[in-house]
PDB file of C-alpha atoms in Angstrom:
ATOM      1  CA  UNK D 212      37.336  18.407 -21.825  1.00 55.00           C
ATOM      2  CA  UNK D 213      38.466  20.055 -18.302  1.00 56.00           C
ATOM      3  CA  UNK D 214      37.077  23.328 -19.449  1.00 64.00           C
ATOM      4  CA  UNK D 215      33.520  21.303 -20.528  1.00 66.00           C
ATOM      5  CA  UNK D 216      33.553  19.807 -16.951  1.00 66.00           C
ATOM      6  CA  UNK D 217      34.228  23.274 -15.077  1.00 75.00           C
ATOM      7  CA  UNK D 218      31.456  24.858 -17.216  1.00 72.00           C
ATOM      8  CA  UNK D 219      29.041  22.179 -16.336  1.00 71.00           C
ATOM      9  CA  UNK D 220      30.055  22.269 -12.503  1.00 71.00           C
ATOM     10  CA  UNK D 221      29.272  26.066 -12.680  1.00 77.00           C
ATOM     11  CA  UNK D 222      25.852  25.088 -14.886  1.00 78.00           C
ATOM     12  CA  UNK D 223      24.845  22.994 -11.694  1.00 74.00           C
ATOM     13  CA  UNK D 224      26.052  25.256  -8.764  1.00 77.00           C
ATOM     14  CA  UNK D 225      24.291  28.008 -10.567  1.00 85.00           C
ATOM     15  CA  UNK D 226      20.941  25.799 -10.879  1.00 84.00           C
ATOM     16  CA  UNK D 227      21.291  25.266  -7.074  1.00 84.00           C
ATOM     17  CA  UNK D 228      21.651  28.822  -6.065  1.00 89.00           C
ATOM     18  CA  UNK D 229      18.518  29.498  -8.424  1.00 89.00           C
ATOM     19  CA  UNK D 230      16.425  26.828  -6.432  1.00 89.00           C
ATOM     20  CA  UNK D 231      17.511  28.688  -3.116  1.00 89.00           C
ATOM     21  CA  UNK D 232      16.730  31.835  -4.166  1.00 92.00           C
ATOM     22  CA  UNK D 233      13.111  31.047  -5.506  1.00 92.00           C
ATOM     23  CA  UNK D 234      12.939  29.119  -2.330  1.00 88.00           C
ATOM     24  CA  UNK D 235      13.767  31.903  -0.041  1.00 89.00           C
ATOM     25  CA  UNK D 236      11.707  34.444  -1.803  1.00 92.00           C
ATOM     26  CA  UNK D 237       8.674  31.745  -1.469  1.00 90.00           C
ATOM     27  CA  UNK D 238       8.946  31.411   2.381  1.00 88.00           C
ATOM     28  CA  UNK D 239       8.979  35.010   2.663  1.00 89.00           C
ATOM     29  CA  UNK D 240       5.861  35.707   0.319  1.00 88.00           C
ATOM     30  CA  UNK D 241       3.956  32.893   2.058  1.00 83.00           C
ATOM     31  CA  UNK D 242       4.985  33.647   5.552  1.00 82.00           C
ATOM     32  CA  UNK D 243       3.705  30.434   6.713  1.00 83.00           C
ATOM     33  CA  UNK D 244       5.389  27.360   8.880  1.00 83.00           C
ATOM     34  CA  UNK D 245       4.721  25.139   6.090  1.00 85.00           C
ATOM     35  CA  UNK D 246       7.452  26.413   3.877  1.00 87.00           C
ATOM     36  CA  UNK D 247      10.563  27.310   6.077  1.00 89.00           C
ATOM     37  CA  UNK D 248      13.526  29.235   4.932  1.00 90.00           C
ATOM     38  CA  UNK D 249      16.376  27.270   3.537  1.00 89.00           C
ATOM     39  CA  UNK D 250      18.987  27.820   6.123  1.00 90.00           C
ATOM     40  CA  UNK D 251      16.375  26.321   9.074  1.00 89.00           C
ATOM     41  CA  UNK D 252      16.037  23.374   6.906  1.00 90.00           C
ATOM     42  CA  UNK D 253      19.672  23.088   6.229  1.00 88.00           C
ATOM     43  CA  UNK D 254      20.233  23.485  10.348  1.00 87.00           C
ATOM     44  CA  UNK D 255      17.409  20.998  10.667  1.00 87.00           C
ATOM     45  CA  UNK D 256      19.397  18.605   8.227  1.00 87.00           C
ATOM     46  CA  UNK D 257      22.613  18.860   9.628  1.00 86.00           C
ATOM     47  CA  UNK D 258      21.100  18.401  13.208  1.00 84.00           C
ATOM     48  CA  UNK D 259      18.869  15.117  12.125  1.00 81.00           C
ATOM     49  CA  UNK D 260      22.187  13.759  10.162  1.00 81.00           C
ATOM     50  CA  UNK D 261      24.303  14.339  13.370  1.00 77.00           C
ATOM     51  CA  UNK D 262      21.862  12.601  15.728  1.00 79.00           C
ATOM     52  CA  UNK D 263      21.371   9.615  13.292  1.00 80.00           C
ATOM     53  CA  UNK D 264      17.751   9.782  12.717  1.00 80.00           C
ATOM     54  CA  UNK D 265      17.699  10.782   9.390  1.00 89.00           C
ATOM     55  CA  UNK D 266      20.618   8.946   8.248  1.00 90.00           C
ATOM     56  CA  UNK D 267      19.033   5.336   9.332  1.00 91.00           C
ATOM     57  CA  UNK D 268      15.926   6.008   7.249  1.00 92.00           C
ATOM     58  CA  UNK D 269      18.417   7.411   4.175  1.00 93.00           C
ATOM     59  CA  UNK D 270      20.445   4.068   4.540  1.00 93.00           C
ATOM     60  CA  UNK D 271      17.149   2.087   4.585  1.00 94.00           C
ATOM     61  CA  UNK D 272      16.059   3.748   1.279  1.00 94.00           C
ATOM     62  CA  UNK D 273      19.187   3.508  -0.502  1.00 94.00           C
ATOM     63  CA  UNK D 274      19.339   0.013   0.119  1.00 94.00           C
ATOM     64  CA  UNK D 275      16.205  -0.442  -1.294  1.00 94.00           C
ATOM     65  CA  UNK D 276      16.403   1.618  -4.231  1.00 94.00           C
ATOM     66  CA  UNK D 277      20.141   0.219  -5.015  1.00 93.00           C
ATOM     67  CA  UNK D 278      18.560  -3.367  -5.082  1.00 94.00           C
ATOM     68  CA  UNK D 279      15.605  -2.727  -7.111  1.00 93.00           C
ATOM     69  CA  UNK D 280      17.693  -1.023  -9.782  1.00 91.00           C
ATOM     70  CA  UNK D 281      19.850  -4.011 -10.076  1.00 91.00           C
ATOM     71  CA  UNK D 282      17.663  -6.661 -10.196  1.00 93.00           C
ATOM     72  CA  UNK D 283      15.127  -4.713 -12.455  1.00 91.00           C
ATOM     73  CA  UNK D 284      17.998  -4.211 -15.051  1.00 89.00           C
ATOM     74  CA  UNK D 285      19.471  -7.601 -14.524  1.00 90.00           C
ATOM     75  CA  UNK D 286      16.278  -9.381 -15.682  1.00 92.00           C
ATOM     76  CA  UNK D 287      15.247  -6.735 -18.356  1.00 89.00           C
ATOM     77  CA  UNK D 288      18.784  -7.129 -20.111  1.00 87.00           C
ATOM     78  CA  UNK D 289      18.492 -10.920 -20.216  1.00 87.00           C
ATOM     79  CA  UNK D 290      14.592 -10.783 -21.443  1.00 89.00           C
ATOM     80  CA  UNK D 291      15.230  -7.759 -23.669  1.00 88.00           C
ATOM     81  CA  UNK D 292      17.968  -9.253 -25.452  1.00 86.00           C
ATOM     82  CA  UNK D 293      16.010 -12.753 -25.976  1.00 87.00           C
ATOM     83  CA  UNK D 294      12.898 -10.523 -27.594  1.00 88.00           C
ATOM     84  CA  UNK D 295      14.787  -8.427 -29.605  1.00 86.00           C
ATOM     85  CA  UNK D 296      16.986 -11.273 -31.071  1.00 79.00           C
ATOM     86  CA  UNK D 297      14.465 -13.997 -31.121  1.00 83.00           C
ATOM     87  CA  UNK D 298      11.657 -13.149 -33.617  1.00 83.00           C
ATOM     88  CA  UNK D 299       9.439 -16.028 -32.734  1.00 85.00           C
ATOM     89  CA  UNK D 300       9.960 -15.480 -28.919  1.00 86.00           C
ATOM     90  CA  UNK D 301       8.706 -11.835 -29.377  1.00 84.00           C
ATOM     91  CA  UNK D 302       6.034 -12.941 -31.482  1.00 86.00           C
ATOM     92  CA  UNK D 303       4.702 -15.151 -28.365  1.00 87.00           C
ATOM     93  CA  UNK D 304       5.231 -12.742 -25.848  1.00 84.00           C
ATOM     94  CA  UNK D 305       6.188  -9.532 -27.040  1.00 80.00           C
ATOM     95  CA  UNK D 306       2.254  -7.992 -27.191  1.00 83.00           C
ATOM     96  CA  UNK D 307       2.176  -9.338 -23.155  1.00 84.00           C
ATOM     97  CA  UNK D 308       5.157  -7.199 -22.429  1.00 81.00           C
ATOM     98  CA  UNK D 309       3.487  -4.050 -24.162  1.00 82.00           C
ATOM     99  CA  UNK D 310       0.310  -4.598 -22.150  1.00 84.00           C
ATOM    100  CA  UNK D 311       2.194  -4.714 -18.955  1.00 82.00           C
ATOM    101  CA  UNK D 312       4.512  -1.968 -19.821  1.00 81.00           C
ATOM    102  CA  UNK D 313       1.840   0.458 -19.830  1.00 84.00           C
ATOM    103  CA  UNK D 314      -0.157  -0.880 -16.877  1.00 83.00           C
ATOM    104  CA  UNK D 315       0.600   1.284 -13.856  1.00 84.00           C
ATOM    105  CA  UNK D 316       2.439  -1.286 -11.536  1.00 84.00           C
ATOM    106  CA  UNK D 317       1.616   0.695  -8.215  1.00 84.00           C
ATOM    107  CA  UNK D 318      -1.990  -0.508  -8.365  1.00 85.00           C
ATOM    108  CA  UNK D 319      -0.877  -3.862  -7.394  1.00 86.00           C
ATOM    109  CA  UNK D 320       0.981  -2.378  -4.415  1.00 87.00           C
ATOM    110  CA  UNK D 321      -1.787  -3.824  -1.914  1.00 87.00           C
ATOM    111  CA  UNK D 322      -1.722  -7.405  -3.431  1.00 89.00           C
ATOM    112  CA  UNK D 323       2.375  -7.168  -3.349  1.00 89.00           C
ATOM    113  CA  UNK D 324       1.882  -6.355   0.561  1.00 87.00           C
ATOM    114  CA  UNK D 325      -0.350  -9.009   1.135  1.00 87.00           C
ATOM    115  CA  UNK D 326       1.750 -11.678  -0.294  1.00 88.00           C
ATOM    116  CA  UNK D 327       5.001 -10.370   0.732  1.00 87.00           C
ATOM    117  CA  UNK D 328       4.218  -8.654   4.098  1.00 83.00           C
ATOM    118  CA  UNK D 329       5.450  -5.138   4.869  1.00 82.00           C
ATOM    119  CA  UNK D 330       9.103  -5.732   4.982  1.00 84.00           C
ATOM    120  CA  UNK D 331      11.819  -4.488   2.434  1.00 89.00           C
ATOM    121  CA  UNK D 332      11.052  -7.270  -0.079  1.00 91.00           C
ATOM    122  CA  UNK D 333       7.965  -5.436  -1.489  1.00 90.00           C
ATOM    123  CA  UNK D 334       9.383  -2.270  -1.688  1.00 91.00           C
ATOM    124  CA  UNK D 335      12.292  -3.945  -3.771  1.00 93.00           C
ATOM    125  CA  UNK D 336      10.026  -5.897  -5.830  1.00 93.00           C
ATOM    126  CA  UNK D 337       8.097  -3.187  -6.914  1.00 91.00           C
ATOM    127  CA  UNK D 338      10.784  -0.925  -7.970  1.00 92.00           C
ATOM    128  CA  UNK D 339      12.140  -4.085  -9.857  1.00 93.00           C
ATOM    129  CA  UNK D 340       9.012  -4.854 -12.099  1.00 92.00           C
ATOM    130  CA  UNK D 341       8.759  -1.185 -12.902  1.00 89.00           C
ATOM    131  CA  UNK D 342      12.257  -0.989 -14.383  1.00 90.00           C
ATOM    132  CA  UNK D 343      12.142  -4.598 -15.757  1.00 91.00           C
ATOM    133  CA  UNK D 344       9.047  -3.735 -18.004  1.00 89.00           C
ATOM    134  CA  UNK D 345      10.466  -0.282 -18.909  1.00 87.00           C
ATOM    135  CA  UNK D 346      14.172  -1.442 -19.615  1.00 88.00           C
ATOM    136  CA  UNK D 347      12.975  -4.706 -21.348  1.00 89.00           C
ATOM    137  CA  UNK D 348      10.875  -3.045 -24.082  1.00 88.00           C
ATOM    138  CA  UNK D 349      13.833  -0.311 -25.000  1.00 87.00           C
ATOM    139  CA  UNK D 350      16.538  -3.035 -24.927  1.00 87.00           C
ATOM    140  CA  UNK D 351      14.330  -5.239 -27.118  1.00 89.00           C
ATOM    141  CA  UNK D 352      13.724  -2.189 -29.477  1.00 88.00           C
ATOM    142  CA  UNK D 353      17.425  -1.151 -29.265  1.00 88.00           C
ATOM    143  CA  UNK D 354      18.121  -4.699 -30.558  1.00 87.00           C
ATOM    144  CA  UNK D 355      15.759  -4.728 -33.526  1.00 86.00           C
ATOM    145  CA  UNK D 356      17.361  -1.561 -34.499  1.00 87.00           C
ATOM    146  CA  UNK D 357      20.962  -2.960 -34.967  1.00 86.00           C
ATOM    147  CA  UNK D 358      21.545  -3.081 -39.161  1.00 86.00           C
ATOM    148  CA  UNK D 359      21.328  -6.735 -40.545  1.00 82.00           C
ATOM    149  CA  UNK D 360      24.738  -5.780 -41.986  1.00 84.00           C
ATOM    150  CA  UNK D 361      26.585  -6.095 -38.728  1.00 82.00           C
ATOM    151  CA  UNK D 362      25.371  -9.504 -37.988  1.00 81.00           C
ATOM    152  CA  UNK D 363      26.670 -10.497 -41.591  1.00 81.00           C
ATOM    153  CA  UNK D 364      30.060  -8.852 -41.005  1.00 82.00           C
ATOM    154  CA  UNK D 365      30.836 -10.586 -37.576  1.00 82.00           C
ATOM    155  CA  UNK D 366      29.449 -14.098 -38.925  1.00 79.00           C
ATOM    156  CA  UNK D 367      32.889 -14.229 -40.864  1.00 77.00           C
ATOM    157  CA  UNK D 368      34.692 -14.585 -37.960  1.00 79.00           C
ATOM    158  CA  UNK D 369      32.225 -17.624 -37.087  1.00 78.00           C
ATOM    159  CA  UNK D 370      31.514 -16.513 -33.563  1.00 78.00           C
ATOM    160  CA  UNK D 371      29.730 -18.494 -30.854  1.00 80.00           C
ATOM    161  CA  UNK D 372      26.204 -16.955 -30.029  1.00 77.00           C
ATOM    162  CA  UNK D 373      27.553 -15.553 -26.604  1.00 82.00           C
ATOM    163  CA  UNK D 374      30.541 -13.552 -28.456  1.00 83.00           C
ATOM    164  CA  UNK D 375      27.853 -12.119 -30.738  1.00 82.00           C
ATOM    165  CA  UNK D 376      25.959 -10.786 -27.705  1.00 81.00           C
ATOM    166  CA  UNK D 377      28.723  -9.781 -26.061  1.00 82.00           C
ATOM    167  CA  UNK D 378      30.744  -8.099 -28.670  1.00 81.00           C
ATOM    168  CA  UNK D 379      27.849  -6.578 -31.040  1.00 84.00           C
ATOM    169  CA  UNK D 380      24.593  -6.641 -29.492  1.00 84.00           C
ATOM    170  CA  UNK D 381      25.134  -5.416 -25.945  1.00 84.00           C
ATOM    171  CA  UNK D 382      27.538  -2.606 -27.051  1.00 84.00           C
ATOM    172  CA  UNK D 383      25.015  -1.613 -29.460  1.00 85.00           C
ATOM    173  CA  UNK D 384      22.364  -1.403 -27.007  1.00 85.00           C
ATOM    174  CA  UNK D 385      24.067   0.257 -24.073  1.00 85.00           C
ATOM    175  CA  UNK D 386      23.463   3.750 -24.802  1.00 85.00           C
ATOM    176  CA  UNK D 387      20.045   3.676 -25.392  1.00 85.00           C
ATOM    177  CA  UNK D 388      19.818   1.571 -21.946  1.00 85.00           C
ATOM    178  CA  UNK D 389      21.962   3.844 -19.933  1.00 86.00           C
ATOM    179  CA  UNK D 390      20.004   7.012 -21.492  1.00 84.00           C
ATOM    180  CA  UNK D 391      16.974   5.172 -20.586  1.00 83.00           C
ATOM    181  CA  UNK D 392      18.056   4.351 -17.038  1.00 86.00           C
ATOM    182  CA  UNK D 393      19.222   7.692 -15.889  1.00 85.00           C
ATOM    183  CA  UNK D 394      15.499   8.990 -17.268  1.00 82.00           C
ATOM    184  CA  UNK D 395      13.912   6.143 -15.181  1.00 85.00           C
ATOM    185  CA  UNK D 396      15.526   7.283 -11.737  1.00 88.00           C
ATOM    186  CA  UNK D 397      12.878   9.628 -10.949  1.00 86.00           C
ATOM    187  CA  UNK D 398       9.990   7.039 -11.331  1.00 86.00           C
ATOM    188  CA  UNK D 399      12.000   4.648  -9.126  1.00 88.00           C
ATOM    189  CA  UNK D 400      12.320   7.391  -6.485  1.00 91.00           C
ATOM    190  CA  UNK D 401       8.386   8.088  -6.847  1.00 90.00           C
ATOM    191  CA  UNK D 402       7.796   4.018  -6.460  1.00 89.00           C
ATOM    192  CA  UNK D 403      10.066   4.071  -3.377  1.00 90.00           C
ATOM    193  CA  UNK D 404       8.370   7.107  -1.862  1.00 92.00           C
ATOM    194  CA  UNK D 405       5.003   5.653  -2.557  1.00 90.00           C
ATOM    195  CA  UNK D 406       6.056   1.705  -1.102  1.00 89.00           C
ATOM    196  CA  UNK D 407       7.351   3.508   2.209  1.00 91.00           C
ATOM    197  CA  UNK D 408       4.138   5.115   2.667  1.00 88.00           C
ATOM    198  CA  UNK D 409       1.892   2.048   2.613  1.00 82.00           C
ATOM    199  CA  UNK D 410       2.384  -0.068   5.611  1.00 74.00           C
ATOM    200  CA  UNK D 411       5.859   0.695   6.606  1.00 82.00           C
ATOM    201  CA  UNK D 412       7.715   2.054   9.322  1.00 87.00           C
ATOM    202  CA  UNK D 413      10.922   2.658   7.730  1.00 90.00           C
ATOM    203  CA  UNK D 414      12.700   4.547   5.154  1.00 91.00           C
ATOM    204  CA  UNK D 415      12.551   8.342   4.093  1.00 93.00           C
ATOM    205  CA  UNK D 416       9.011   8.084   2.350  1.00 93.00           C
ATOM    206  CA  UNK D 417       7.617   6.963   5.919  1.00 93.00           C
ATOM    207  CA  UNK D 418       9.817   9.792   7.505  1.00 93.00           C
ATOM    208  CA  UNK D 419       8.858  12.477   5.299  1.00 93.00           C
ATOM    209  CA  UNK D 420       4.923  11.489   6.011  1.00 93.00           C
ATOM    210  CA  UNK D 421       5.340  11.219   9.911  1.00 92.00           C
ATOM    211  CA  UNK D 422       7.014  14.529   9.845  1.00 91.00           C
ATOM    212  CA  UNK D 423       3.965  16.109   7.964  1.00 91.00           C
ATOM    213  CA  UNK D 424       1.495  14.454  10.376  1.00 90.00           C
ATOM    214  CA  UNK D 425       3.333  15.918  13.186  1.00 90.00           C
ATOM    215  CA  UNK D 426       3.702  19.397  11.443  1.00 89.00           C
ATOM    216  CA  UNK D 427       7.520  19.271  12.151  1.00 90.00           C
ATOM    217  CA  UNK D 428       8.197  20.932   8.463  1.00 91.00           C
ATOM    218  CA  UNK D 429      11.926  21.888   9.203  1.00 90.00           C
ATOM    219  CA  UNK D 430      12.375  17.948   9.319  1.00 91.00           C
ATOM    220  CA  UNK D 431      10.098  17.063   6.494  1.00 92.00           C
ATOM    221  CA  UNK D 432      11.888  19.461   3.913  1.00 93.00           C
ATOM    222  CA  UNK D 433      15.457  17.972   5.224  1.00 92.00           C
ATOM    223  CA  UNK D 434      14.203  14.486   4.567  1.00 93.00           C
ATOM    224  CA  UNK D 435      12.870  15.438   1.135  1.00 93.00           C
ATOM    225  CA  UNK D 436      16.234  17.075   0.448  1.00 93.00           C
ATOM    226  CA  UNK D 437      17.699  13.755   1.668  1.00 93.00           C
ATOM    227  CA  UNK D 438      15.241  11.742  -0.748  1.00 93.00           C
ATOM    228  CA  UNK D 439      16.328  14.092  -3.701  1.00 92.00           C
ATOM    229  CA  UNK D 440      20.042  13.496  -2.915  1.00 92.00           C
ATOM    230  CA  UNK D 441      19.413   9.843  -3.328  1.00 93.00           C
ATOM    231  CA  UNK D 442      18.110  10.683  -7.091  1.00 91.00           C
ATOM    232  CA  UNK D 443      20.931  12.726  -7.674  1.00 90.00           C
ATOM    233  CA  UNK D 444      23.413  10.252  -6.591  1.00 90.00           C
ATOM    234  CA  UNK D 445      22.220   7.688  -8.367  1.00 91.00           C
ATOM    235  CA  UNK D 446      21.663  10.089 -11.581  1.00 89.00           C
ATOM    236  CA  UNK D 447      25.425  10.729 -11.212  1.00 88.00           C
ATOM    237  CA  UNK D 448      26.665   7.027 -10.862  1.00 89.00           C
ATOM    238  CA  UNK D 449      24.827   5.905 -13.786  1.00 88.00           C
ATOM    239  CA  UNK D 450      26.362   9.038 -15.534  1.00 84.00           C
ATOM    240  CA  UNK D 451      29.673   8.179 -14.934  1.00 85.00           C
ATOM    241  CA  UNK D 452      28.970   4.412 -15.790  1.00 86.00           C
ATOM    242  CA  UNK D 453      27.751   5.591 -19.294  1.00 83.00           C
ATOM    243  CA  UNK D 454      30.815   7.849 -20.012  1.00 82.00           C
ATOM    244  CA  UNK D 455      33.082   5.010 -18.986  1.00 82.00           C
ATOM    245  CA  UNK D 456      31.269   2.224 -21.159  1.00 79.00           C
ATOM    246  CA  UNK D 457      29.720   4.562 -23.921  1.00 78.00           C
ATOM    247  CA  UNK D 458      32.579   7.099 -24.062  1.00 68.00           C
ATOM    248  CA  UNK D 459      32.954   6.496 -27.716  1.00 63.00           C
ATOM    249  CA  UNK D 460      29.340   8.143 -28.151  1.00 61.00           C
ATOM    250  CA  UNK D 461      30.160  10.861 -25.918  1.00 55.00           C
ATOM    251  CA  UNK D 462      33.483  12.192 -27.664  1.00 54.00           C
ATOM    252  CA  UNK D 463      31.354  13.911 -30.408  1.00 48.00           C
ATOM    253  CA  UNK D 464      29.340  15.817 -27.732  1.00 45.00           C
ATOM    254  CA  UNK D 465      32.341  17.485 -26.330  1.00 39.00           C
ATOM    255  CA  UNK D 466      32.785  14.995 -23.302  1.00 37.00           C
TER     256      UNK D 466
END
């Protein structure tokens, strides 16, 4: 297990080195101020964090995406379990969810801004609804995939409906849900960036665009790294949660 983790860390470090090398070569070849060298950006990142400018926007963006992810998962878990377990409910509104799932939610951003204003609420709400429809469909389909024999076996103990959900349905769906959540982090980051560029004066998305407008490319790339680090942090957190609750699934993969 320790050997596997070491290999994984070395692989991640190797990927980071490759990115820096490619970045350095690209900066030398392009030789323009719009692509500064990595060490220049790192210096700007350290300076911005020390002075607190970047840290403020970082914290605001982090809170927004954490709240959006939390509420999106909370509501989708409730809706997905019901749709997957109750055939009549799914027959009534299942197609509606299928339609809303493929509809790009970002097109409603102007309406959301008009209704909710330009504060934190519309940013959190958009991330929430994007995750809600995506995860609801996945949870619903995961529940449907549970073999009927499992339900017949657990009925021997005459459990309550809550016990069936808690001890059978949720554990069976959890691996698919966690994998999907990790894959959706990139979408959430993209939604955060878009919303913070629309009628906003705070957050990393706003800060990146503001730096670009004044051609302060060192700080712009520093903010991009900060935004990427939020995605990496969320990916790491979800991975840790998945390994804790779905360790039985990963044992066969050498974890």
